[in-house]
N, CA and C atoms as an extended XYZ file, in Angstrom:
579
Properties=species:S:1:pos:R:3:atomname:S:1:resname:S:1:resid:I:1 pbc="F F F"
N         8.517        2.475      -13.622 N   MET     1
C         7.819        3.276      -12.914 CA  MET     1
C         6.872        4.578      -13.845 C   MET     1
N         5.703        4.493      -13.486 N   ALA     2
C         4.405        4.898      -14.355 CA  ALA     2
C         4.905        6.542      -13.957 C   ALA     2
N         4.631        7.338      -15.395 N   SER     3
C         4.787        8.935      -14.859 CA  SER     3
C         3.504        9.293      -15.192 C   SER     3
N         2.822       10.449      -14.440 N   ARG     4
C         1.819       10.898      -14.159 CA  ARG     4
C         2.121       12.499      -13.862 C   ARG     4
N         1.294       13.452      -14.192 N   SER     5
C         1.242       14.832      -14.275 CA  SER     5
C         0.160       15.364      -14.075 C   SER     5
N        -0.069       15.984      -13.200 N   LEU     6
C        -1.472       16.722      -12.871 CA  LEU     6
C        -1.411       18.026      -12.338 C   LEU     6
N        -2.187       19.070      -12.883 N   ALA     7
C        -2.137       20.397      -12.554 CA  ALA     7
C        -3.481       20.702      -12.677 C   ALA     7
N        -3.784       21.697      -11.550 N   ARG     8
C        -5.111       22.737      -11.493 CA  ARG     8
C        -4.746       24.155      -11.592 C   ARG     8
N        -5.846       25.277      -11.532 N   ASN     9
C        -5.264       26.497      -11.819 CA  ASN     9
C        -6.326       27.235      -10.888 C   ASN     9
N        -6.489       28.051      -10.045 N   ASP    10
C        -6.975       28.818       -9.000 CA  ASP    10
C        -6.673       30.326       -9.774 C   ASP    10
N        -7.597       30.805      -10.794 N   SER    11
C        -6.916       32.540      -11.117 CA  SER    11
C        -7.994       33.414      -10.744 C   SER    11
N        -8.751       33.520       -9.652 N   THR    12
C        -9.733       34.180       -9.003 CA  THR    12
C        -9.043       35.730       -8.577 C   THR    12
N        -9.912       36.835       -8.481 N   PRO    13
C        -9.628       37.959       -7.421 CA  PRO    13
C        -9.689       37.675       -6.429 C   PRO    13
N        -9.034       37.955       -5.135 N   TRP    14
C        -8.930       37.761       -4.136 CA  TRP    14
C       -10.347       37.710       -3.492 C   TRP    14
N       -10.723       37.019       -2.374 N   GLN    15
C       -12.144       36.981       -1.986 CA  GLN    15
C       -12.034       36.424       -0.650 C   GLN    15
N       -12.852       36.929        0.373 N   PRO    16
C       -12.769       35.871        2.259 CA  PRO    16
C       -12.917       34.548        1.697 C   PRO    16
N       -12.220       34.103        2.571 N   TRP    17
C       -12.375       32.140        2.891 CA  TRP    17
C       -13.604       31.577        2.596 C   TRP    17
N       -13.536       30.888        1.635 N   ASP    18
C       -15.139       30.269        1.114 CA  ASP    18
C       -14.889       29.009        1.590 C   ASP    18
N       -15.671       28.236        2.602 N   PRO    19
C       -15.811       27.023        3.449 CA  PRO    19
C       -16.112       25.778        2.319 C   PRO    19
N       -16.429       26.397        0.869 N   LEU    20
C       -17.162       25.538        0.229 CA  LEU    20
C       -15.613       24.945       -1.071 C   LEU    20
N       -14.135       25.203       -0.116 N   ASP    21
C       -13.214       25.260       -1.023 CA  ASP    21
C       -13.028       23.706       -1.656 C   ASP    21
N       -12.316       23.613       -2.998 N   LEU    22
C       -12.114       22.467       -3.808 CA  LEU    22
C       -11.852       21.503       -2.731 C   LEU    22
N       -12.581       20.051       -3.356 N   PRO    23
C       -11.854       19.063       -2.536 CA  PRO    23
C       -11.212       18.242       -2.900 C   PRO    23
N       -10.163       17.871       -2.050 N   PRO    24
C        -8.927       17.162       -2.452 CA  PRO    24
C        -9.074       16.183       -3.085 C   PRO    24
N        -8.149       16.101       -4.093 N   ARG    25
C        -7.716       14.747       -5.449 CA  ARG    25
C        -7.385       13.960       -4.791 C   ARG    25
N        -7.494       12.553       -4.771 N   ARG    26
C        -6.454       11.619       -4.195 CA  ARG    26
C        -5.809       10.846       -4.958 C   ARG    26
N        -5.112       10.392       -4.441 N   THR    27
C        -4.073        9.451       -4.986 CA  THR    27
C        -3.327        8.149       -3.963 C   THR    27
N        -2.776        7.375       -4.292 N   SER    28
C        -2.469        6.379       -3.774 CA  SER    28
C        -1.049        6.757       -2.987 C   SER    28
N        -0.815        6.366       -1.807 N   ALA    29
C         0.762        6.585       -1.410 CA  ALA    29
C         0.843        6.007        0.176 C   ALA    29
N         2.289        5.256        0.467 N   VAL    30
C         2.221        5.127        1.858 CA  VAL    30
C         3.870        5.557        1.951 C   VAL    30
N         3.771        6.221        3.284 N   ALA    31
C         5.471        7.249        3.707 CA  ALA    31
C         6.234        6.198        4.588 C   ALA    31
N         7.368        6.793        4.351 N   SER    32
C         7.960        5.780        5.323 CA  SER    32
C         8.504        6.353        6.853 C   SER    32
N         8.985        6.269        7.527 N   SER    33
C         8.874        6.851        8.859 CA  SER    33
C         9.976        7.806        9.164 C   SER    33
N        10.869        7.727        8.203 N   ALA    34
C        11.930        8.651        8.117 CA  ALA    34
C        11.617        9.959        7.503 C   ALA    34
N        10.798        9.422        6.023 N   CYS    35
C        10.197       11.000        5.471 CA  CYS    35
C         8.911       11.438        6.101 C   CYS    35
N         8.125       10.437        6.652 N   ARG    36
C         6.912       11.091        8.082 CA  ARG    36
C         7.576       12.350        8.573 C   ARG    36
N         8.877       11.877        9.700 N   ALA    37
C         9.812       12.611       10.360 CA  ALA    37
C         9.929       14.137        9.856 C   ALA    37
N        10.279       13.896        8.428 N   ARG    38
C        10.846       15.391        8.105 CA  ARG    38
C         9.990       15.815        7.575 C   ARG    38
N         8.662       15.163        6.888 N   LEU    39
C         7.700       15.753        6.197 CA  LEU    39
C         6.763       16.591        7.465 C   LEU    39
N         6.568       15.934        9.107 N   ALA    40
C         6.446       16.615        9.965 CA  ALA    40
C         7.001       17.727       10.249 C   ALA    40
N         8.027       18.033       10.356 N   VAL    41
C         8.838       18.713       10.770 CA  VAL    41
C         8.209       20.285        9.626 C   VAL    41
N         8.113       19.979        7.982 N   ALA    42
C         8.191       21.027        7.211 CA  ALA    42
C         6.437       21.423        7.428 C   ALA    42
N         5.954       20.140        7.882 N   CYS    43
C         4.175       20.805        7.886 CA  CYS    43
C         4.115       21.563        9.042 C   CYS    43
N         5.037       21.515       10.084 N   ALA    44
C         4.605       21.960       11.123 CA  ALA    44
C         5.109       23.546       10.626 C   ALA    44
N         5.893       23.798       10.284 N   LEU    45
C         6.774       24.970        9.586 CA  LEU    45
C         5.657       25.170        8.925 C   LEU    45
N         4.886       24.481        8.083 N   GLY    46
C         3.973       25.043        6.951 CA  GLY    46
C         2.770       25.381        7.561 C   GLY    46
N         2.535       24.761        8.671 N   CYS    47
C         1.226       25.635        9.277 CA  CYS    47
C         1.131       26.673        9.747 C   CYS    47
N         2.670       26.775       10.275 N   MET    48
C         2.521       28.302       10.868 CA  MET    48
C         2.521       29.708        9.942 C   MET    48
N         2.733       29.225        8.642 N   ALA    49
C         2.854       30.118        7.489 CA  ALA    49
C         1.286       30.050        7.265 C   ALA    49
N         0.983       29.295        6.953 N   VAL    50
C        -1.019       29.087        7.101 CA  VAL    50
C        -1.327       29.922        7.253 C   VAL    50
N        -1.651       29.500        8.897 N   GLN    51
C        -2.165       30.417        9.863 CA  GLN    51
C        -1.781       31.688       10.085 C   GLN    51
N        -0.598       32.248        9.187 N   CYS    52
C         0.028       33.488        9.168 CA  CYS    52
C         0.402       33.784       10.423 C   CYS    52
N         1.327       32.777       11.546 N   ALA    53
C         1.438       33.500       13.192 CA  ALA    53
C         2.669       34.154       12.397 C   ALA    53
N         2.640       35.479       13.435 N   LEU    54
C         3.018       36.660       12.784 CA  LEU    54
C         4.503       36.864       13.866 C   LEU    54
N         6.035       36.990       13.420 N   ILE    55
C         6.746       37.132       14.087 CA  ILE    55
C         7.679       38.442       13.461 C   ILE    55
N         7.409       39.181       14.333 N   ALA    56
C         7.744       40.650       13.974 CA  ALA    56
C         7.261       41.577       13.591 C   ALA    56
N         5.876       40.918       13.308 N   GLY    57
C         5.217       41.619       11.983 CA  GLY    57
C         4.851       41.173       11.244 C   GLY    57
N         5.372       39.942       10.743 N   GLN    58
C         5.544       39.994        9.460 CA  GLN    58
C         4.910       38.233        9.762 C   GLN    58
N         4.426       36.963        8.719 N   PRO    59
C         4.287       35.924        8.627 CA  PRO    59
C         5.422       35.107        8.650 C   PRO    59
N         5.484       34.337        9.246 N   ALA    60
C         6.321       32.937        9.623 CA  ALA    60
C         7.151       32.808        8.041 C   ALA    60
N         8.060       32.815        7.999 N   LEU    61
C         9.370       32.184        6.589 CA  LEU    61
C         9.177       30.633        6.562 C   LEU    61
N         8.382       30.090        5.311 N   VAL    62
C         9.122       28.577        5.518 CA  VAL    62
C        10.351       28.350        4.464 C   VAL    62
N        11.294       27.476        5.005 N   PRO    63
C        12.246       27.435        4.611 CA  PRO    63
C        12.283       26.277        3.112 C   PRO    63
N        12.925       26.528        2.194 N   ALA    64
C        12.435       25.558        1.244 CA  ALA    64
C        13.272       24.432        1.325 C   ALA    64
N        12.214       23.417        0.997 N   ALA    65
C        12.877       21.710        1.060 CA  ALA    65
C        13.507       21.394       -0.372 C   ALA    65
N        13.000       22.335       -1.406 N   TYR    66
C        14.005       21.709       -2.667 CA  TYR    66
C        14.547       23.209       -3.336 C   TYR    66
N        15.220       23.773       -2.669 N   PRO    67
C        15.388       25.025       -3.264 CA  PRO    67
C        15.947       25.254       -4.681 C   PRO    67
N        17.024       24.185       -5.253 N   VAL    68
C        17.245       23.943       -6.599 CA  VAL    68
C        16.415       23.851       -7.357 C   VAL    68
N        14.949       22.814       -7.052 N   LEU    69
C        13.994       22.817       -8.007 CA  LEU    69
C        13.023       23.825       -7.911 C   LEU    69
N        13.062       24.682       -6.705 N   GLU    70
C        12.080       26.103       -6.862 CA  GLU    70
C        12.974       26.979       -7.669 C   GLU    70
N        14.117       27.130       -7.674 N   GLN    71
C        14.931       28.234       -8.535 CA  GLN    71
C        15.047       27.493      -10.103 C   GLN    71
N        15.147       26.528      -10.170 N   GLU    72
C        14.943       26.045      -11.672 CA  GLU    72
C        13.416       26.500      -12.185 C   GLU    72
N        12.326       26.160      -11.620 N   THR    73
C        10.824       26.443      -12.023 CA  THR    73
C        10.851       28.085      -12.472 C   THR    73
N        11.474       28.893      -11.397 N   PHE    74
C        11.724       30.421      -11.523 CA  PHE    74
C        12.190       30.450      -13.061 C   PHE    74
N        13.440       29.858      -12.797 N   ASN    75
C        13.756       30.625      -14.320 CA  ASN    75
C        13.506       30.251      -15.576 C   ASN    75
N        12.940       28.865      -15.592 N   ARG    76
C        12.360       28.317      -16.518 CA  ARG    76
C        10.894       29.400      -16.927 C   ARG    76
N        10.230       29.961      -15.725 N   ILE    77
C         8.935       30.264      -16.147 CA  ILE    77
C         9.218       31.505      -16.709 C   ILE    77
N        10.388       32.191      -15.998 N   ASN    78
C        10.592       33.651      -16.488 CA  ASN    78
C        11.456       33.461      -17.932 C   ASN    78
N        12.059       32.497      -18.192 N   ALA    79
C        12.844       32.179      -19.684 CA  ALA    79
C        11.186       32.120      -20.689 C   ALA    79
N        10.398       31.624      -20.591 N   TYR    80
C         9.236       31.329      -20.862 CA  TYR    80
C         8.389       32.439      -21.422 C   TYR    80
N         8.197       33.160      -20.312 N   ARG    81
C         7.868       34.651      -20.550 CA  ARG    81
C         8.342       35.510      -21.469 C   ARG    81
N         9.768       35.468      -21.235 N   SER    82
C        10.841       36.523      -21.584 CA  SER    82
C        10.652       35.666      -23.438 C   SER    82
N        10.512       34.714      -23.707 N   ALA    83
C        10.516       34.175      -25.525 CA  ALA    83
C         9.208       34.917      -25.815 C   ALA    83
N         8.205       35.282      -25.150 N   ARG    84
C         6.862       35.380      -25.536 CA  ARG    84
C         6.772       37.027      -25.499 C   ARG    84
N         7.838       37.646      -24.976 N   GLY    85
C         8.129       39.132      -25.039 CA  GLY    85
C         7.281       39.455      -23.831 C   GLY    85
N         7.071       38.887      -22.591 N   LEU    86
C         6.587       39.250      -21.289 CA  LEU    86
C         7.810       39.701      -20.745 C   LEU    86
N         7.574       40.299      -19.681 N   ARG    87
C         8.335       40.968      -18.450 CA  ARG    87
C         8.392       39.759      -17.695 C   ARG    87
N         9.949       39.700      -17.085 N   PRO    88
C         9.896       38.679      -15.907 CA  PRO    88
C         9.544       38.828      -14.823 C   PRO    88
N         8.939       37.935      -13.760 N   LEU    89
C         8.791       38.306      -13.133 CA  LEU    89
C         9.609       38.223      -11.329 C   LEU    89
N         9.370       38.584      -10.412 N   ALA    90
C        10.155       38.939       -9.463 CA  ALA    90
C         9.741       38.019       -8.440 C   ALA    90
N        10.867       37.625       -7.549 N   TRP    91
C        10.798       36.330       -6.617 CA  TRP    91
C        10.228       37.355       -5.675 C   TRP    91
N         9.274       36.659       -4.749 N   ASP    92
C         8.782       37.100       -3.491 CA  ASP    92
C         8.823       36.356       -2.439 C   ASP    92
N         9.112       36.251       -1.755 N   GLU    93
C         9.816       35.097       -0.490 CA  GLU    93
C         8.602       34.746        0.363 C   GLU    93
N         7.811       35.689        0.362 N   THR    94
C         6.416       35.671        1.572 CA  THR    94
C         5.569       35.033        0.389 C   THR    94
N         5.655       34.958       -0.698 N   VAL    95
C         4.723       34.291       -1.326 CA  VAL    95
C         5.085       32.893       -1.593 C   VAL    95
N         6.791       32.914       -1.684 N   ALA    96
C         6.896       31.553       -1.690 CA  ALA    96
C         7.000       30.537       -0.556 C   ALA    96
N         6.902       31.350        0.521 N   SER    97
C         6.687       30.467        1.996 CA  SER    97
C         5.417       29.861        1.539 C   SER    97
N         4.417       30.602        1.049 N   GLN    98
C         3.011       30.215        1.388 CA  GLN    98
C         3.016       28.896        0.389 C   GLN    98
N         3.529       29.281       -0.410 N   CYS    99
C         3.753       27.799       -1.708 CA  CYS    99
C         4.325       26.646       -0.790 C   CYS    99
N         5.661       26.621       -0.131 N   ARG   100
C         6.192       25.950        0.454 CA  ARG   100
C         5.233       25.040        1.207 C   ARG   100
N         4.661       25.917        2.017 N   ALA   101
C         3.556       25.338        2.731 CA  ALA   101
C         2.532       24.626        2.673 C   ALA   101
N         2.230       24.758        1.212 N   HIS   102
C         1.185       24.231        0.575 CA  HIS   102
C         1.829       22.857        0.142 C   HIS   102
N         2.788       22.927       -0.431 N   CYS   103
C         3.642       21.960       -0.865 CA  CYS   103
C         3.714       20.673       -0.259 C   CYS   103
N         4.061       21.398        0.886 N   ALA   104
C         4.712       20.493        2.377 CA  ALA   104
C         3.356       19.551        2.376 C   ALA   104
N         2.145       20.353        2.673 N   ARG   105
C         1.042       19.971        3.415 CA  ARG   105
C         0.015       18.833        2.094 C   ARG   105
N         0.307       18.858        0.967 N   MET   106
C         0.009       17.993       -0.224 CA  MET   106
C         1.233       16.770       -0.264 C   MET   106
N         2.486       16.997       -0.332 N   ALA   107
C         3.651       15.891        0.414 CA  ALA   107
C         3.168       15.052        1.189 C   ALA   107
N         2.951       15.625        2.489 N   ARG   108
C         2.805       14.917        3.851 CA  ARG   108
C         1.633       14.315        3.621 C   ARG   108
N         0.353       14.327        2.767 N   ALA   109
C        -0.646       13.664        2.621 CA  ALA   109
C        -0.709       12.515        1.241 C   ALA   109
N         0.437       12.932        0.413 N   ASP   110
C         0.663       12.361       -0.696 CA  ASP   110
C        -0.304       11.460       -1.396 C   ASP   110
N        -1.733       12.179       -1.361 N   ARG   111
C        -3.292       11.645       -2.033 CA  ARG   111
C        -4.106       12.761       -2.380 C   ARG   111
N        -3.582       14.044       -2.902 N   TYR   112
C        -4.631       14.965       -3.487 CA  TYR   112
C        -3.458       16.395       -3.750 C   TYR   112
N        -4.351       16.549       -4.892 N   LEU   113
C        -3.690       17.939       -5.425 CA  LEU   113
C        -4.563       18.879       -5.711 C   LEU   113
N        -4.806       19.798       -4.582 N   ALA   114
C        -5.877       21.074       -4.609 CA  ALA   114
C        -5.409       22.284       -4.547 C   ALA   114
N        -6.457       23.068       -4.645 N   HIS   115
C        -6.244       24.437       -3.949 CA  HIS   115
C        -6.790       25.114       -2.668 C   HIS   115
N        -6.990       23.675       -2.035 N   GLU   116
C        -7.470       24.086       -0.607 CA  GLU   116
C        -6.815       24.775        0.532 C   GLU   116
N        -7.183       25.645        0.558 N   GLY   117
C        -6.733       26.797        1.573 CA  GLY   117
C        -5.823       28.221        0.939 C   GLY   117
N        -6.308       28.107       -0.870 N   PHE   118
C        -5.644       29.133       -1.258 CA  PHE   118
C        -5.922       30.803       -1.102 C   PHE   118
N        -7.588       30.370       -0.523 N   ALA   119
C        -8.360       32.224        0.042 CA  ALA   119
C        -7.305       32.469        1.622 C   ALA   119
N        -6.524       31.664        2.342 N   GLU   120
C        -5.948       31.917        3.423 CA  GLU   120
C        -4.696       32.136        3.163 C   GLU   120
N        -4.131       32.116        1.833 N   ARG   121
C        -2.686       31.927        1.484 CA  ARG   121
C        -2.490       33.255        0.566 C   ARG   121
N        -3.411       33.095        0.305 N   ALA   122
C        -3.870       35.338        0.037 CA  ALA   122
C        -4.312       36.160        0.663 C   ALA   122
N        -4.477       35.785        1.992 N   SER   123
C        -4.960       36.551        2.739 CA  SER   123
C        -3.615       36.721        3.457 C   SER   123
N        -2.498       35.990        3.677 N   CYS   124
C        -1.555       35.869        4.436 CA  CYS   124
C        -0.445       36.654        3.457 C   CYS   124
N        -0.420       36.803        2.392 N   ILE   125
C         0.405       37.218        1.294 CA  ILE   125
C        -0.253       38.695        1.805 C   ILE   125
N        -1.069       39.229        1.826 N   ARG   126
C        -1.875       40.455        1.415 CA  ARG   126
C        -1.817       41.384        2.514 C   ARG   126
N        -1.456       40.431        3.912 N   ARG   127
C        -0.914       40.924        5.541 CA  ARG   127
C         0.445       41.409        4.942 C   ARG   127
N         1.746       41.062        4.055 N   VAL   128
C         2.655       41.530        3.985 CA  VAL   128
C         3.005       42.811        2.766 C   VAL   128
N         1.777       42.588        1.634 N   THR   129
C         2.069       43.119        0.543 CA  THR   129
C         0.668       43.671       -0.373 C   THR   129
N         0.213       44.633       -0.672 N   ALA   130
C        -0.632       45.290       -1.055 CA  ALA   130
C        -1.101       44.310       -2.584 C   ALA   130
N        -1.680       44.112       -3.206 N   PHE   131
C        -2.403       43.407       -4.966 CA  PHE   131
C        -3.408       43.198       -5.392 C   PHE   131
N        -3.411       43.312       -6.311 N   LEU   132
C        -4.679       43.362       -6.883 CA  LEU   132
C        -5.639       42.533       -7.807 C   LEU   132
N        -4.574       41.032       -7.778 N   ARG   133
C        -4.821       40.017       -7.875 CA  ARG   133
C        -3.978       38.931       -7.657 C   ARG   133
N        -3.982       37.347       -7.195 N   VAL   134
C        -3.540       36.669       -7.111 CA  VAL   134
C        -4.155       35.386       -8.274 C   VAL   134
N        -3.145       34.419       -8.489 N   SER   135
C        -3.511       32.987       -9.176 CA  SER   135
C        -2.600       32.325       -8.736 C   SER   135
N        -3.102       30.999       -8.695 N   GLU   136
C        -1.881       29.796       -8.190 CA  GLU   136
C        -2.312       28.795       -9.188 C   GLU   136
N        -1.207       28.221       -9.097 N   ASN   137
C        -1.188       27.103       -9.954 CA  ASN   137
C        -0.407       25.784       -9.338 C   ASN   137
N        -0.872       24.655       -9.266 N   VAL   138
C        -0.467       23.580       -8.571 CA  VAL   138
C        -0.286       22.253       -9.517 C   VAL   138
N         0.183       21.634       -8.945 N   GLY   139
C         0.878       20.065      -10.190 CA  GLY   139
C         1.783       19.377       -9.467 C   GLY   139
N         1.417       17.859       -9.659 N   SER   140
C         2.478       16.927       -9.538 CA  SER   140
C         2.291       16.090      -10.465 C   SER   140
N         3.733       15.330      -10.151 N   ASN   141
C         4.190       14.521      -10.855 CA  ASN   141
C         5.112       13.225      -10.237 C   ASN   141
N         5.326       12.283      -11.370 N   TYR   142
C         5.814       11.237      -10.663 CA  TYR   142
C         7.005       10.155      -12.323 C   TYR   142
N         8.087       10.104      -11.492 N   GLY   143
C         9.115        8.924      -12.314 CA  GLY   143
C         8.881        9.720      -13.601 C   GLY   143
N         9.442       11.027      -13.409 N   TYR   144
C         9.807       11.854      -14.256 CA  TYR   144
C        11.604       12.212      -14.115 C   TYR   144
N        12.484       11.756      -15.338 N   ASP   145
C        14.126       12.687      -15.060 CA  ASP   145
C        14.197       13.970      -14.664 C   ASP   145
N        13.332       14.789      -15.155 N   ASP   146
C        13.305       16.260      -14.612 CA  ASP   146
C        11.351       16.640      -14.442 C   ASP   146
N        11.402       16.641      -13.267 N   PRO   147
C        10.146       17.093      -12.727 CA  PRO   147
C         9.968       18.308      -12.865 C   PRO   147
N        10.853       19.519      -12.912 N   VAL   148
C        10.499       20.937      -13.400 CA  VAL   148
C         9.949       20.672      -14.804 C   VAL   148
N        10.032       20.277      -15.480 N   GLU   149
C         9.774       20.114      -17.089 CA  GLU   149
C         8.534       19.559      -17.210 C   GLU   149
N         8.239       18.470      -16.371 N   ALA   150
C         6.924       18.318      -16.274 CA  ALA   150
C         6.040       19.054      -16.064 C   ALA   150
N         5.982       19.500      -14.962 N   ALA   151
C         5.381       20.541      -13.956 CA  ALA   151
C         4.837       21.631      -15.426 C   ALA   151
N         5.857       22.317      -15.572 N   LEU   152
C         6.139       23.221      -16.462 CA  LEU   152
C         4.951       22.722      -18.007 C   LEU   152
N         5.339       21.948      -18.200 N   GLN   153
C         4.922       21.639      -19.776 CA  GLN   153
C         3.316       21.200      -19.417 C   GLN   153
N         2.862       21.004      -17.881 N   GLY   154
C         2.048       20.401      -18.050 CA  GLY   154
C         0.756       21.734      -17.490 C   GLY   154
N         1.262       23.110      -17.088 N   TRP   155
C         1.029       24.009      -16.603 CA  TRP   155
C         0.740       24.964      -18.312 C   TRP   155
N         1.370       24.493      -19.202 N   ILE   156
C         1.807       25.354      -20.640 CA  ILE   156
C         0.571       24.780      -21.527 C   ILE   156
N         0.550       23.517      -20.864 N   GLU   157
C        -0.864       22.642      -22.116 CA  GLU   157
C        -1.899       23.042      -21.484 C   GLU   157
N        -1.857       23.574      -20.681 N   SER   158
C        -3.451       23.261      -20.115 CA  SER   158
C        -3.901       24.939      -19.967 C   SER   158
N        -5.015       25.281      -21.164 N   PRO   159
C        -4.995       26.849      -21.088 CA  PRO   159
C        -5.369       27.667      -19.755 C   PRO   159
N        -6.183       27.408      -18.668 N   PRO   160
C        -6.108       28.072      -17.265 CA  PRO   160
C        -4.607       28.063      -17.034 C   PRO   160
N        -3.802       27.539      -17.206 N   HIS   161
C        -2.729       27.387      -16.002 CA  HIS   161
C        -1.584       28.485      -17.109 C   HIS   161
N        -1.713       28.504      -18.440 N   ARG   162
C        -1.476       29.280      -19.359 CA  ARG   162
C        -1.254       30.466      -19.375 C   ARG   162
N        -2.688       30.585      -18.949 N   ASP   163
C        -3.237       32.289      -18.679 CA  ASP   163
C        -2.298       33.310      -17.335 C   ASP   163
N        -2.513       32.011      -16.394 N   ALA   164
C        -1.652       32.386      -15.404 CA  ALA   164
C        -0.321       32.550      -15.535 C   ALA   164
N         0.339       31.743      -16.013 N   VAL   165
C         1.972       32.109      -16.427 CA  VAL   165
C         2.586       33.017      -17.325 C   VAL   165
N         1.339       33.230      -18.298 N   GLU   166
C         1.841       34.336      -19.293 CA  GLU   166
C         1.286       35.782      -18.821 C   GLU   166
N         0.284       35.444      -17.016 N   GLY   167
C        -0.509       36.822      -17.440 CA  GLY   167
C         0.488       38.019      -16.596 C   GLY   167
N        -0.201       38.892      -16.733 N   SER   168
C         0.127       40.375      -16.254 CA  SER   168
C         0.130       40.903      -14.524 C   SER   168
N         1.648       39.881      -14.400 N   TYR   169
C         1.494       39.562      -12.683 CA  TYR   169
C         2.766       40.160      -12.725 C   TYR   169
N         3.394       40.455      -11.470 N   ALA   170
C         4.710       41.175      -11.567 CA  ALA   170
C         5.731       40.125      -10.465 C   ALA   170
N         5.193       39.478       -9.266 N   ALA   171
C         5.733       39.107       -8.582 CA  ALA   171
C         5.293       37.359       -8.605 C   ALA   171
N         6.308       36.425       -8.385 N   THR   172
C         5.856       34.742       -8.090 CA  THR   172
C         6.548       34.341       -7.072 C   THR   172
N         6.211       33.416       -6.568 N   GLY   173
C         6.940       32.628       -5.365 CA  GLY   173
C         6.690       31.237       -5.626 C   GLY   173
N         7.057       30.247       -5.775 N   ILE   174
C         7.302       28.765       -6.054 CA  ILE   174
C         7.396       28.185       -4.679 C   ILE   174
N         6.944       26.806       -4.691 N   GLY   175
C         6.909       25.588       -3.401 CA  GLY   175
C         6.789       24.548       -4.282 C   GLY   175
N         8.190       24.012       -3.766 N   VAL   176
C         8.536       22.229       -4.384 CA  VAL   176
C         8.547       21.385       -3.073 C   VAL   176
N         7.700       20.165       -3.044 N   ASP   177
C         8.573       19.323       -2.505 CA  ASP   177
C         7.911       17.911       -2.790 C   ASP   177
N         8.270       16.957       -1.788 N   ARG   178
C         8.143       15.506       -2.849 CA  ARG   178
C         7.570       14.786       -1.404 C   ARG   178
N         7.306       13.524       -1.780 N   SER   179
C         6.299       12.703       -0.887 CA  SER   179
C         7.510       11.679       -0.267 C   SER   179
N         6.734       10.336        0.305 N   ALA   180
C         7.676        9.891        0.567 CA  ALA   180
C         7.671        8.721       -0.652 C   ALA   180
N         6.244        8.544       -1.470 N   SER   181
C         6.259        7.743       -2.263 CA  SER   181
C         7.129        8.260       -3.719 C   SER   181
N         7.634        9.506       -3.317 N   GLY   182
C         8.521       10.077       -4.561 CA  GLY   182
C         7.505       10.973       -5.700 C   GLY   182
N         6.752       11.533       -5.435 N   THR   183
C         5.657       12.288       -5.917 CA  THR   183
C         6.132       13.749       -5.345 C   THR   183
N         6.655       14.308       -6.834 N   TYR   184
C         6.526       16.145       -6.472 CA  TYR   184
C         5.768       16.603       -6.608 C   TYR   184
N         5.767       17.510       -5.924 N   TYR   185
C         4.358       19.046       -5.551 CA  TYR   185
C         5.070       20.129       -5.618 C   TYR   185
N         4.277       20.801       -7.018 N   PHE   186
C         4.626       22.242       -6.890 CA  PHE   186
C         3.730       22.913       -7.011 C   PHE   186
N         3.692       24.320       -6.785 N   ALA   187
C         2.652       25.531       -6.191 CA  ALA   187
C         3.596       26.505       -6.688 C   ALA   187
N         2.755       27.522       -7.354 N   GLU   188
C         3.230       29.118       -8.151 CA  GLU   188
C         2.078       29.509       -7.834 C   GLU   188
N         2.397       30.579       -7.047 N   ILE   189
C         1.339       31.473       -6.954 CA  ILE   189
C         2.105       33.096       -7.553 C   ILE   189
N         1.015       33.596       -7.948 N   PHE   190
C         1.268       34.926       -8.668 CA  PHE   190
C         0.359       36.196       -8.418 C   PHE   190
N         1.621       37.237       -8.265 N   VAL   191
C         0.669       38.331       -7.805 CA  VAL   191
C         0.798       39.530       -8.412 C   VAL   191
N        -0.145       40.188       -8.555 N   GLN   192
C        -0.530       41.048       -9.261 CA  GLN   192
C        -0.824       42.757       -8.736 C   GLN   192
N         0.318       43.658       -8.986 N   ARG   193
C         0.181       44.444       -8.020 CA  ARG   193
C        -0.637       45.757       -8.405 C   ARG   193
């Protein structure tokens, strides 16, 4: 099985949605019907969060598809930050929900890795909490025994991604999903309050 790891970063101050958002990155994939059904449910939930469907004044929360991998990514990011004398990030469930929705969408398509819709995710987060700046890292990998380590290595080895990981942020949320072909998709949004 071939291994691959891709990573992208968008560390721009929040601004209104730009219709010229980054185009999707294409890779090949074929989804099984069982996984399509599971991903369709995740996508439906993700669409609610991306569109900020309000429930009792709050954006809908998307449940974790891979909570153990999310927690492991969170723990390793904070361990990396602590080793460099940086304060740990707090977990934000609203931010994580936006990351999960984006990962579900990338996993369902299983052919691109992009920041498409980042401004909308930032807008949904802003409805719940004020922030000065947000940044997003996305990544994907396939065929690794430790997909969390592969994602983190990709981010740490890339200067713009490392800048986000080491940035002066206070909170974060992480989403992880897996496509029918076995590719893991990661998204992490960092929030400076």
